[in-house]
Amino acid sequence: QSALAQPASVSGSPGQSITISCTGTSRDVGAYDYVSWYKQHPGKAPQLMIYAVSNRPSGVPDRFSGSKSGNTASLTISGLQVEDEGDYYCSSYTHFGTSVLFGGGTTLTVL
Amino acid sequence: QVQLVQSGAEVKKPGSSVKVSCKASGGTFINYVFGWVRQAPGQGLEWVGGIIPVFRSPNYAQNFQDRVTISADESASTVYMELSGLRSEDTAVYYCVRGAAGIVGATPFDYWGPGTLVPVSS
């Protein structure tokens, strides 16, 4: 199974908003509301930012939001801050084969 | 506070096996989902497989089904991942993850271990 499709990189200025897309198929993103987003700093373990499409774990700022339309999920970060820089990965449950698919990752740069 | 403590880095030869452990503390063990995610150098995340200790039945990603064994020792609150037939492409950091009780893969991974580096080289 192919990984979920994410843009390789996005960038924005402090205070701006950006959106990272995550495109799957009707067998994964489109079929279930089990989409999560993770943020990873270089050399560190990823951390959960969004789960079940649009839910934030305790401690994640409300500047982070998630949504889904059809086979594409999105992560939006509003009011960009320098500390938001890092790699972002989406994941989705799939009933077929592997059970968990990850996106290829998107590097966010705050200029 | 939940903590996942993983075993240390291991250098392996091609064709050999590696067994990585992950000891969980700070929370109930048997009902949660525990899994393994790997990340090759400079690459993205890849699901290896998972287990719910109370059910003892592991779930493996298709790419690893014939080479991986995931198990759990309830008495030690520890999960294990053994990967056999190692090749250079298996060089990666292997992360232990914990997800909320539910279907393996459907619950988010809210806790991650620090990772275990497994270089495979002759």
Tab-separated table of C-alpha atoms in Angstrom:
chain	number	residue	atom	x	y	z
A	1	GLN	CA	0.000	0.000	0.000
A	2	SER	CA	1.234	3.476	-0.847
A	3	ALA	CA	1.836	6.088	1.772
A	4	LEU	CA	-0.605	8.942	2.120
A	5	ALA	CA	0.354	11.916	-0.074
A	6	GLN	CA	1.616	15.080	1.608
A	7	PRO	CA	3.445	18.083	0.154
A	8	ALA	CA	7.162	17.848	0.830
A	9	SER	CA	7.357	21.336	2.269
A	10	VAL	CA	5.304	24.369	3.195
A	11	SER	CA	6.356	27.717	4.565
A	12	GLY	CA	4.824	30.785	6.088
A	13	SER	CA	5.614	33.928	8.013
A	14	PRO	CA	4.949	34.418	11.714
A	15	GLY	CA	1.288	35.200	12.294
A	16	GLN	CA	0.136	33.709	9.017
A	17	SER	CA	-1.882	30.528	8.503
A	18	ILE	CA	-0.835	27.441	6.576
A	19	THR	CA	-2.566	24.225	5.621
A	20	ILE	CA	-0.977	20.824	5.053
A	21	SER	CA	-2.946	18.324	3.011
A	22	CYS	CA	-2.943	14.563	3.341
A	23	THR	CA	-4.505	12.637	0.475
A	24	GLY	CA	-5.438	9.003	0.703
A	25	THR	CA	-8.112	6.803	-0.812
A	26	SER	CA	-11.596	5.521	-0.095
A	27	ARG	CA	-9.935	2.628	1.752
A	28	ASP	CA	-8.291	4.789	4.392
A	29	VAL	CA	-8.746	8.558	4.837
A	30	GLY	CA	-12.066	8.534	3.030
A	31	ALA	CA	-13.423	5.535	4.905
A	32	TYR	CA	-12.652	6.319	8.534
A	33	ASP	CA	-12.413	9.292	10.877
A	34	TYR	CA	-9.210	7.821	12.311
A	35	VAL	CA	-6.852	10.446	10.959
A	36	SER	CA	-4.069	11.749	13.189
A	37	TRP	CA	-1.335	14.336	12.812
A	38	TYR	CA	2.100	14.204	14.416
A	39	LYS	CA	4.853	16.796	14.718
A	40	GLN	CA	8.509	15.811	14.841
A	41	HIS	CA	11.564	17.857	15.646
A	42	PRO	CA	14.887	16.574	14.212
A	43	GLY	CA	16.287	13.752	16.303
A	44	LYS	CA	13.200	13.524	18.500
A	45	ALA	CA	10.206	11.247	18.694
A	46	PRO	CA	7.004	12.493	17.057
A	47	GLN	CA	4.238	13.925	19.213
A	48	LEU	CA	0.504	13.750	18.678
A	49	MET	CA	-1.093	17.028	17.573
A	50	ILE	CA	-4.527	16.028	16.219
A	51	TYR	CA	-6.521	12.809	16.452
A	52	ALA	CA	-9.835	11.578	15.055
A	53	VAL	CA	-9.585	14.175	12.271
A	54	SER	CA	-10.135	17.284	14.368
A	55	ASN	CA	-9.535	16.628	18.049
A	56	ARG	CA	-6.660	18.201	19.985
A	57	PRO	CA	-4.946	16.387	22.856
A	58	SER	CA	-4.566	18.296	26.065
A	59	GLY	CA	-1.755	20.823	25.794
A	60	VAL	CA	-1.908	21.366	22.029
A	61	PRO	CA	-2.713	25.013	21.252
A	62	ASP	CA	-6.036	25.772	19.581
A	63	ARG	CA	-4.054	27.326	16.718
A	64	PHE	CA	-3.863	23.756	15.426
A	65	SER	CA	-6.977	22.406	13.750
A	66	GLY	CA	-7.844	19.448	11.560
A	67	SER	CA	-10.503	18.670	9.015
A	68	LYS	CA	-11.382	16.168	6.324
A	69	SER	CA	-13.199	16.232	2.996
A	70	GLY	CA	-13.560	13.045	1.011
A	71	ASN	CA	-10.189	11.333	0.728
A	72	THR	CA	-8.187	14.368	1.872
A	73	ALA	CA	-7.452	15.427	5.428
A	74	SER	CA	-5.944	18.778	6.313
A	75	LEU	CA	-4.002	20.300	9.172
A	76	THR	CA	-4.260	24.062	9.566
A	77	ILE	CA	-1.986	26.090	11.781
A	78	SER	CA	-3.078	29.654	12.356
A	79	GLY	CA	-1.013	32.437	13.907
A	80	LEU	CA	2.224	30.698	12.910
A	81	GLN	CA	5.024	30.792	15.441
A	82	VAL	CA	8.699	29.987	14.988
A	83	GLU	CA	8.360	27.006	17.327
A	84	ASP	CA	5.863	25.444	14.908
A	85	GLU	CA	8.741	24.569	12.577
A	86	GLY	CA	9.298	20.868	12.133
A	87	ASP	CA	8.136	17.835	10.201
A	88	TYR	CA	4.465	16.971	10.186
A	89	TYR	CA	3.068	13.528	9.433
A	90	CYS	CA	-0.502	12.427	8.917
A	91	SER	CA	-1.690	8.900	9.544
A	92	SER	CA	-4.858	6.986	8.861
A	93	TYR	CA	-6.337	3.678	9.824
A	94	THR	CA	-7.075	1.285	7.006
A	95	HIS	CA	-8.883	-2.004	7.232
A	96	PHE	CA	-6.867	-3.329	4.321
A	97	GLY	CA	-3.543	-5.020	4.935
A	98	THR	CA	-1.303	-2.810	6.951
A	99	SER	CA	-3.849	-1.167	9.340
A	100	VAL	CA	-1.887	2.104	9.652
A	101	LEU	CA	-0.679	4.305	6.830
A	102	PHE	CA	1.535	7.339	7.288
A	103	GLY	CA	2.044	10.263	4.985
A	104	GLY	CA	5.485	10.984	3.612
A	105	GLY	CA	5.865	14.010	5.857
A	106	THR	CA	5.830	17.774	5.324
A	107	THR	CA	8.570	20.108	6.484
A	108	LEU	CA	7.179	23.378	7.801
A	109	THR	CA	9.455	26.394	7.694
A	110	VAL	CA	8.489	29.610	9.424
A	111	LEU	CA	10.336	32.370	7.597
B	1	GLN	CA	2.816	10.069	33.650
B	2	VAL	CA	3.226	7.306	31.074
B	3	GLN	CA	6.790	6.470	30.078
B	4	LEU	CA	8.038	4.079	27.427
B	5	VAL	CA	11.617	2.971	28.014
B	6	GLN	CA	13.263	1.205	25.099
B	7	SER	CA	16.341	-0.996	24.929
B	8	GLY	CA	19.578	0.440	23.613
B	9	ALA	CA	21.016	0.665	20.123
B	10	GLU	CA	22.233	-2.539	18.496
B	11	VAL	CA	24.462	-2.951	15.445
B	12	LYS	CA	23.442	-5.976	13.403
B	13	LYS	CA	24.820	-7.967	10.488
B	14	PRO	CA	22.727	-8.673	7.387
B	15	GLY	CA	20.713	-11.850	7.791
B	16	SER	CA	20.644	-11.671	11.581
B	17	SER	CA	17.752	-10.793	13.915
B	18	VAL	CA	17.140	-8.033	16.424
B	19	LYS	CA	14.791	-7.955	19.408
B	20	VAL	CA	13.874	-4.538	20.801
B	21	SER	CA	12.060	-4.124	24.102
B	22	CYS	CA	9.779	-1.399	25.415
B	23	LYS	CA	8.870	-1.191	29.106
B	24	ALA	CA	5.779	0.838	29.957
B	25	SER	CA	5.281	2.570	33.265
B	26	GLY	CA	2.823	5.011	34.722
B	27	GLY	CA	-0.383	3.522	33.363
B	28	THR	CA	-2.447	0.402	32.861
B	29	PHE	CA	-0.707	-1.982	30.505
B	30	ILE	CA	-2.897	-4.787	29.270
B	31	ASN	CA	-5.795	-2.923	27.672
B	32	TYR	CA	-3.864	-0.410	25.618
B	33	VAL	CA	-2.561	-0.728	22.079
B	34	PHE	CA	1.213	-0.955	21.805
B	35	GLY	CA	2.943	-0.736	18.470
B	36	TRP	CA	6.161	-0.185	16.595
B	37	VAL	CA	6.885	2.533	14.062
B	38	ARG	CA	10.205	2.809	12.301
B	39	GLN	CA	12.011	5.661	10.595
B	40	ALA	CA	14.934	5.117	8.239
B	41	PRO	CA	17.575	7.874	8.148
B	42	GLY	CA	16.138	10.976	6.516
B	43	GLN	CA	12.895	9.184	5.721
B	44	GLY	CA	9.307	9.168	6.946
B	45	LEU	CA	7.429	7.015	9.420
B	46	GLU	CA	6.481	3.414	8.687
B	47	TRP	CA	4.129	1.188	10.663
B	48	VAL	CA	5.575	-2.195	11.626
B	49	GLY	CA	2.804	-3.699	13.741
B	50	GLY	CA	1.043	-3.673	17.073
B	51	ILE	CA	-0.535	-5.695	19.865
B	52	ILE	CA	-3.095	-5.362	22.635
B	53	PRO	CA	-1.498	-7.298	25.520
B	54	VAL	CA	-4.783	-8.594	26.961
B	55	PHE	CA	-5.649	-10.238	23.630
B	56	ARG	CA	-2.079	-11.345	22.839
B	57	SER	CA	-2.869	-11.407	19.116
B	58	PRO	CA	-0.503	-9.190	17.154
B	59	ASN	CA	-1.326	-7.236	14.017
B	60	TYR	CA	1.475	-6.884	11.458
B	61	ALA	CA	1.940	-4.538	8.534
B	62	GLN	CA	1.932	-6.414	5.227
B	63	ASN	CA	5.509	-5.418	4.480
B	64	PHE	CA	6.778	-7.165	7.604
B	65	GLN	CA	4.369	-10.063	8.076
B	66	ASP	CA	6.847	-12.821	7.326
B	67	ARG	CA	9.754	-11.336	9.294
B	68	VAL	CA	8.397	-9.675	12.440
B	69	THR	CA	7.173	-11.016	15.751
B	70	ILE	CA	5.558	-8.691	18.280
B	71	SER	CA	4.833	-9.987	21.776
B	72	ALA	CA	3.951	-8.723	25.229
B	73	ASP	CA	4.896	-9.793	28.769
B	74	GLU	CA	2.160	-8.561	31.102
B	75	SER	CA	4.125	-9.385	34.234
B	76	ALA	CA	6.916	-7.074	33.091
B	77	SER	CA	4.714	-4.464	31.373
B	78	THR	CA	6.981	-4.912	28.378
B	79	VAL	CA	6.388	-5.337	24.671
B	80	TYR	CA	8.910	-6.736	22.240
B	81	MET	CA	9.545	-6.519	18.538
B	82	GLU	CA	11.764	-9.079	16.855
B	83	LEU	CA	12.734	-8.554	13.219
B	84	SER	CA	14.541	-11.316	11.372
B	85	GLY	CA	16.360	-11.575	8.059
B	86	LEU	CA	17.796	-8.105	8.524
B	87	ARG	CA	19.023	-6.213	5.493
B	88	SER	CA	20.632	-2.814	5.094
B	89	GLU	CA	17.230	-1.280	4.286
B	90	ASP	CA	16.101	-2.149	7.815
B	91	THR	CA	18.537	0.389	9.236
B	92	ALA	CA	16.239	2.704	11.144
B	93	VAL	CA	15.147	4.110	14.463
B	94	TYR	CA	12.423	1.885	15.863
B	95	TYR	CA	9.873	3.713	18.033
B	96	CYS	CA	7.611	2.034	20.550
B	97	VAL	CA	4.188	3.705	20.663
B	98	ARG	CA	1.129	3.466	22.866
B	99	GLY	CA	-2.408	4.047	21.708
B	100	ALA	CA	-5.678	4.219	23.584
B	101	ALA	CA	-7.693	1.030	24.034
B	102	GLY	CA	-9.405	0.040	20.804
B	103	ILE	CA	-8.620	-1.312	17.373
B	104	VAL	CA	-4.925	-1.544	16.563
B	105	GLY	CA	-4.159	1.342	14.260
B	106	ALA	CA	-7.443	3.153	14.794
B	107	THR	CA	-6.470	4.804	18.064
B	108	PRO	CA	-3.926	7.630	18.008
B	109	PHE	CA	-0.422	7.119	19.336
B	110	ASP	CA	-0.377	9.459	22.307
B	111	TYR	CA	2.893	8.235	23.802
B	112	TRP	CA	6.148	7.512	21.995
B	113	GLY	CA	9.355	5.981	23.248
B	114	PRO	CA	12.679	7.693	22.544
B	115	GLY	CA	13.510	5.252	19.755
B	116	THR	CA	16.085	2.496	19.323
B	117	LEU	CA	18.633	2.795	16.538
B	118	VAL	CA	19.311	-0.436	14.679
B	119	PRO	CA	22.076	-0.056	12.087
B	120	VAL	CA	22.413	-3.069	9.788
B	121	SER	CA	25.840	-3.308	8.258
B	122	SER	CA	28.368	-5.942	7.289
